[in-house]
Coordinates of C-alpha atoms and ligand atoms in Angstrom, one line a residue:
M6 CA -84.1 2.9 -35.2
Y7 CA -80.9 1.1 -36.0
K8 CA -82.4 -2.3 -36.3
N9 CA -81.9 -2.6 -40.0
I10 CA -78.2 -1.9 -39.8
R11 CA -76.0 -5.0 -40.3
A12 CA -72.6 -4.5 -38.6
A13 CA -69.5 -6.6 -38.2
V14 CA -66.9 -5.9 -35.6
V15 CA -63.4 -7.4 -36.0
G16 CA -61.5 -7.2 -32.8
S17 CA -60.6 -8.2 -29.3
I18 CA -62.5 -10.1 -26.6
N19 CA -61.0 -9.8 -23.1
M20 CA -61.7 -10.6 -19.6
D21 CA -61.2 -7.4 -17.6
L22 CA -59.9 -7.6 -14.0
I23 CA -60.9 -4.3 -12.4
L24 CA -59.1 -3.1 -9.2
N25 CA -60.4 0.0 -7.5
M26 CA -58.1 2.2 -5.3
Q27 CA -58.0 5.7 -4.1
K28 CA -54.6 6.4 -5.4
V29 CA -52.6 4.4 -7.9
P30 CA -49.1 3.2 -6.7
E31 CA -45.9 4.9 -7.7
V32 CA -42.9 2.8 -8.8
G33 CA -41.9 0.6 -5.7
E34 CA -45.0 1.7 -3.7
N35 CA -47.7 -0.6 -2.3
V36 CA -51.2 0.7 -2.0
L37 CA -54.4 -0.9 -0.7
G38 CA -57.3 -1.5 -3.1
T39 CA -60.9 -0.9 -2.1
D40 CA -62.4 -3.8 -4.1
Y41 CA -62.1 -5.7 -7.3
G42 CA -64.2 -7.6 -9.8
Y43 CA -64.2 -9.3 -13.3
A44 CA -66.1 -7.9 -16.2
N45 CA -66.6 -8.7 -19.9
G46 CA -64.3 -6.4 -22.0
G47 CA -62.1 -6.1 -25.0
K48 CA -62.4 -3.1 -27.3
G49 CA -63.9 -5.2 -30.1
A50 CA -66.4 -7.0 -27.8
N51 CA -67.3 -3.7 -26.1
Q52 CA -68.0 -2.0 -29.4
A53 CA -70.0 -5.0 -30.6
T54 CA -72.1 -4.9 -27.4
A55 CA -72.6 -1.1 -27.7
L56 CA -73.9 -1.6 -31.3
A57 CA -76.2 -4.4 -30.2
K58 CA -77.5 -2.5 -27.3
L59 CA -78.3 0.4 -29.6
G60 CA -80.3 -2.1 -31.7
A61 CA -78.1 -3.1 -34.7
Q62 CA -77.6 -6.6 -36.0
V63 CA -74.1 -7.5 -35.0
K64 CA -71.6 -10.1 -35.9
M65 CA -68.4 -10.5 -33.9
V66 CA -65.2 -11.7 -35.6
G67 CA -62.3 -12.6 -33.3
K68 CA -60.7 -15.3 -31.3
V69 CA -60.7 -16.7 -27.8
A70 CA -59.2 -19.8 -26.3
D71 CA -61.3 -22.8 -25.2
D72 CA -60.7 -21.8 -21.5
T73 CA -62.9 -20.6 -18.6
N74 CA -62.7 -16.9 -19.6
G75 CA -63.2 -17.6 -23.3
N76 CA -66.3 -19.7 -22.7
K77 CA -67.8 -17.0 -20.3
L78 CA -67.1 -14.2 -22.7
L79 CA -68.6 -16.1 -25.6
E80 CA -71.8 -16.8 -23.6
N81 CA -72.0 -13.2 -22.7
L82 CA -71.8 -12.1 -26.3
R83 CA -74.6 -14.5 -27.2
N84 CA -76.7 -13.2 -24.4
N85 CA -76.3 -9.8 -25.9
N86 CA -77.8 -11.0 -29.2
I87 CA -74.4 -10.9 -31.0
D88 CA -73.7 -13.5 -33.7
V89 CA -70.5 -15.2 -32.6
S90 CA -70.1 -17.6 -35.6
G91 CA -67.0 -15.6 -36.5
V92 CA -65.3 -16.1 -33.2
A93 CA -62.7 -18.9 -33.3
T94 CA -62.1 -20.8 -30.1
D95 CA -58.6 -22.3 -30.8
G96 CA -56.5 -19.5 -29.4
T97 CA -53.7 -20.2 -26.9
Q98 CA -55.1 -18.1 -24.1
T99 CA -58.0 -15.7 -23.9
G100 CA -57.1 -12.0 -23.8
L101 CA -57.0 -10.4 -20.4
A102 CA -56.9 -6.7 -19.3
A103 CA -55.8 -5.6 -15.8
I104 CA -57.5 -2.2 -15.2
I105 CA -56.6 -0.1 -12.2
L106 CA -59.1 2.6 -11.4
D107 CA -58.3 5.6 -9.1
G108 CA -60.7 7.5 -6.9
E109 CA -61.7 9.8 -9.7
G110 CA -62.7 7.0 -12.1
R111 CA -59.5 7.4 -14.2
N112 CA -58.1 4.1 -15.5
R113 CA -54.7 2.6 -16.4
I114 CA -54.9 -0.6 -18.4
V115 CA -52.5 -3.4 -19.2
V116 CA -53.6 -5.8 -21.9
Y117 CA -52.4 -9.3 -22.5
E118 CA -53.6 -9.8 -26.1
G119 CA -53.3 -13.6 -26.2
A120 CA -55.8 -15.1 -28.7
N121 CA -56.7 -11.6 -30.0
A122 CA -53.3 -11.3 -31.6
E123 CA -53.8 -14.7 -33.3
I124 CA -56.9 -13.8 -35.4
E125 CA -56.3 -15.2 -38.9
P126 CA -56.5 -12.5 -41.6
Q127 CA -58.0 -14.7 -44.3
K128 CA -60.6 -16.2 -42.0
A129 CA -61.6 -12.7 -40.8
L130 CA -62.3 -11.7 -44.4
Q131 CA -64.5 -14.7 -45.0
D132 CA -66.3 -14.1 -41.7
I133 CA -67.0 -10.4 -42.6
G134 CA -68.3 -11.2 -46.1
T135 CA -69.9 -8.4 -48.1
D136 CA -73.5 -8.3 -46.8
I137 CA -72.9 -5.7 -44.1
D138 CA -73.5 -1.9 -43.9
L139 CA -70.8 -1.2 -41.3
L140 CA -67.4 -2.6 -40.3
L141 CA -65.8 -1.5 -37.1
L142 CA -62.2 -2.3 -36.2
Q143 CA -59.7 -1.5 -33.5
F144 CA -56.0 -2.0 -33.0
E145 CA -56.2 -4.6 -30.3
T146 CA -55.2 -7.4 -32.7
N147 CA -52.5 -7.9 -35.3
E148 CA -51.9 -5.3 -38.0
E149 CA -52.4 -7.7 -40.9
V150 CA -56.0 -8.4 -39.8
V151 CA -56.8 -4.7 -39.7
V152 CA -55.1 -3.9 -43.0
N153 CA -56.8 -6.7 -44.9
C154 CA -60.3 -6.1 -43.4
V155 CA -60.1 -2.3 -44.0
N156 CA -59.0 -2.8 -47.6
H157 CA -61.7 -5.4 -48.2
A158 CA -64.5 -3.2 -46.8
V159 CA -63.4 -0.1 -48.6
K160 CA -63.3 -2.0 -51.9
N161 CA -66.8 -3.3 -51.2
N162 CA -68.2 0.2 -50.4
I163 CA -68.9 -0.8 -46.7
T164 CA -68.8 2.1 -44.2
T165 CA -65.5 1.4 -42.4
V166 CA -64.7 2.9 -39.0
I167 CA -61.3 2.5 -37.4
D168 CA -61.0 3.1 -33.7
C169 CA -57.2 3.4 -33.2
G170 CA -57.1 1.9 -29.7
P171 CA -54.9 0.9 -28.0
A172 CA -52.0 3.2 -28.9
K173 CA -49.9 1.4 -31.6
N174 CA -48.1 2.9 -34.5
F175 CA -49.8 0.7 -37.1
S176 CA -49.1 1.6 -40.7
L177 CA -52.1 3.8 -41.8
E178 CA -50.6 3.9 -45.3
K179 CA -51.6 0.3 -45.7
M180 CA -55.2 0.9 -44.7
Q181 CA -56.4 3.5 -47.1
G182 CA -59.7 5.2 -47.6
A183 CA -61.7 4.3 -44.5
T184 CA -64.8 6.3 -43.8
I185 CA -63.8 7.5 -40.3
L186 CA -60.5 7.2 -38.4
S187 CA -60.9 7.9 -34.7
P188 CA -58.0 7.8 -32.2
N189 CA -58.2 9.2 -28.7
E190 CA -55.6 11.7 -27.3
S191 CA -52.8 9.2 -26.5
E192 CA -53.4 7.2 -29.7
T193 CA -53.2 10.5 -31.7
K194 CA -49.8 11.1 -30.1
A195 CA -48.6 7.6 -30.9
L196 CA -49.6 8.0 -34.6
T197 CA -48.6 11.6 -35.2
D198 CA -46.2 12.5 -32.4
I199 CA -48.5 15.4 -31.6
Y200 CA -50.6 15.5 -28.4
P201 CA -53.9 17.2 -29.4
D202 CA -54.0 19.6 -26.4
T203 CA -54.6 22.9 -28.3
E204 CA -56.8 23.6 -31.3
E205 CA -53.7 24.2 -33.4
N206 CA -52.3 20.7 -32.4
I207 CA -55.7 19.1 -33.0
L208 CA -55.7 20.5 -36.6
K209 CA -52.0 19.6 -37.2
A210 CA -52.5 16.0 -36.0
S211 CA -55.8 15.6 -37.9
K212 CA -54.1 16.7 -41.1
I213 CA -51.3 14.2 -40.6
L214 CA -53.8 11.4 -40.0
E215 CA -55.8 12.4 -43.1
E216 CA -52.6 12.5 -45.2
R217 CA -51.5 9.0 -43.9
S218 CA -54.8 7.2 -44.0
K219 CA -56.8 9.0 -46.7
A220 CA -59.8 8.5 -44.4
E221 CA -62.8 10.7 -45.3
F222 CA -63.2 12.0 -41.7
I223 CA -60.8 12.2 -38.8
V224 CA -62.6 12.3 -35.5
L225 CA -60.4 12.7 -32.4
K226 CA -61.8 11.6 -29.1
L227 CA -60.7 14.3 -26.6
G228 CA -62.0 12.9 -23.3
E229 CA -63.8 15.5 -21.2
R230 CA -63.3 18.1 -24.0
G231 CA -65.6 16.1 -26.4
C232 CA -64.4 15.4 -29.9
S233 CA -63.1 17.1 -33.0
L234 CA -64.0 16.6 -36.6
W235 CA -61.8 17.2 -39.7
G236 CA -63.1 16.4 -43.1
G237 CA -60.5 18.3 -45.1
K238 CA -62.0 21.8 -45.0
E239 CA -62.8 23.1 -41.6
L240 CA -62.0 21.9 -38.0
K241 CA -65.1 21.5 -35.9
L242 CA -65.1 20.9 -32.1
F243 CA -68.0 19.2 -30.4
P244 CA -68.1 19.8 -26.6
S245 CA -68.8 16.9 -24.3
Y246 CA -72.0 16.5 -22.3
K247 CA -71.3 16.8 -18.6
S248 CA -72.0 13.8 -16.3
K249 CA -70.6 12.5 -13.0
V250 CA -67.5 10.4 -13.8
I251 CA -67.5 7.0 -12.2
D252 CA -65.4 4.9 -14.6
T253 CA -64.0 6.0 -18.0
T254 CA -63.3 2.5 -19.1
A255 CA -64.8 1.8 -22.6
A256 CA -66.3 5.3 -22.9
G257 CA -64.3 5.6 -26.1
D258 CA -65.7 2.2 -27.4
C259 CA -69.2 3.5 -26.7
F260 CA -68.4 6.8 -28.5
T261 CA -67.1 5.0 -31.6
A262 CA -70.1 2.6 -31.8
A263 CA -72.7 5.4 -31.5
L264 CA -70.7 7.6 -33.9
A265 CA -70.5 4.9 -36.5
L266 CA -74.1 3.7 -36.3
E267 CA -75.6 7.2 -36.5
Y268 CA -73.4 8.0 -39.5
V269 CA -74.6 4.8 -41.3
K270 CA -78.2 5.8 -40.6
N271 CA -78.1 9.5 -41.4
G272 CA -75.0 10.1 -43.4
D273 CA -74.5 13.2 -41.3
I274 CA -71.1 13.3 -39.6
H275 CA -72.0 16.2 -37.4
T276 CA -75.0 14.5 -35.9
A277 CA -72.9 11.4 -35.6
C278 CA -70.2 13.2 -33.5
D279 CA -72.9 14.6 -31.2
M280 CA -74.4 11.1 -30.8
G281 CA -71.0 9.8 -29.9
N282 CA -70.5 12.5 -27.3
K283 CA -73.9 11.8 -25.7
A284 CA -73.3 8.0 -25.6
G285 CA -69.8 8.5 -24.1
S286 CA -71.2 10.8 -21.4
I287 CA -73.5 8.0 -20.2
A288 CA -70.7 5.3 -20.4
V289 CA -68.4 7.3 -18.0
S290 CA -71.2 7.7 -15.5
R291 CA -71.4 3.9 -15.0
M292 CA -69.0 1.2 -13.7
G293 CA -67.5 -1.4 -16.1
A294 CA -67.1 -1.7 -19.9
Q295 CA -70.0 -3.5 -21.5
S296 CA -72.3 -2.9 -18.5
S297 CA -72.0 0.8 -19.1
M298 CA -73.3 0.9 -22.7
P299 CA -76.5 2.9 -23.1
T300 CA -79.7 2.3 -25.1
V301 CA -81.0 4.7 -27.7
E302 CA -83.8 5.8 -25.4
E303 CA -81.2 6.8 -22.7
I304 CA -79.2 8.7 -25.3
Y305 CA -82.3 10.6 -26.4
Q306 CA -82.9 11.8 -22.8
I307 CA -79.7 13.8 -22.9
K308 CA -80.2 17.5 -23.8
Ligands
RIB412 O1 -61.5 0.1 -24.1 C1 -61.6 -0.5 -22.9 C2 -61.1 -1.9 -23.0 O2 -59.7 -1.9 -23.2 C3 -61.3 -2.8 -21.8 O3 -62.5 -3.5 -21.8 C4 -60.1 -3.7 -21.9 O4 -60.4 -5.0 -22.2 C5 -59.1 -3.1 -22.9 O5 -59.1 -3.8 -24.0

């Protein structure tokens, strides 16, 4: 159903080191982990994988190094039917994320951006081109790349979706007029100084984000509370779908990809928010980042 949609993702490609433990350590404390493993990650690559798994034609634009992790990550993207001709391989070191997961599936993540921060703005623009229906970006790279790519896509009437992760106070004033701006709770706090805990604060923060970015829709990812939608007239809340939480890593990436794809297909932001919530509820019920991304058939089974 999404197979005619041509999408480009400009963003990060990381190797994730995942350490499981019952309780995360306090400062100065040592705790024992229960197990660990490596997984393909990075917000950009996760979103590209989610789009591809949902059936879209996807081009990844980013940078890795010509090292063991970089080569493995590239191979994995290719195996997921993602066009990697826009991924440069001359970075100094491939990005790495250390993820600690507690017994309730909640994560804490430290990212070393490495090559992701070295993406070249001009090359990214060339790699995106204009023959796409959707551009998806995150903040896990340098600000100039995001600013240039958003402005290029908006100018060319390409549906542009900005996932504001990880929390960074990038200048929204320089990236005007995207279709959807979608931060999670901590990213909202970083960008507006308001934590979206109550309906009043969700509305206040959404208005600030709209004012700063001039994005058409502000969609806040609110974790287990679902998401909110502000399009300039009325605040709408979309409750989440309940599922057993195993690992919340990349649930936001999955949400953004499904939200964006459904919006491109239908042009209905309400259905798109619902689709994002459904996709996210599946992602949290599985371990890992890219390995947790659902297919359309799986999403359709959620009622
Ligand atoms: O959004 C989840 C991702 O954040 C992980 O895969 C990790 O690489 C970090 O970038």
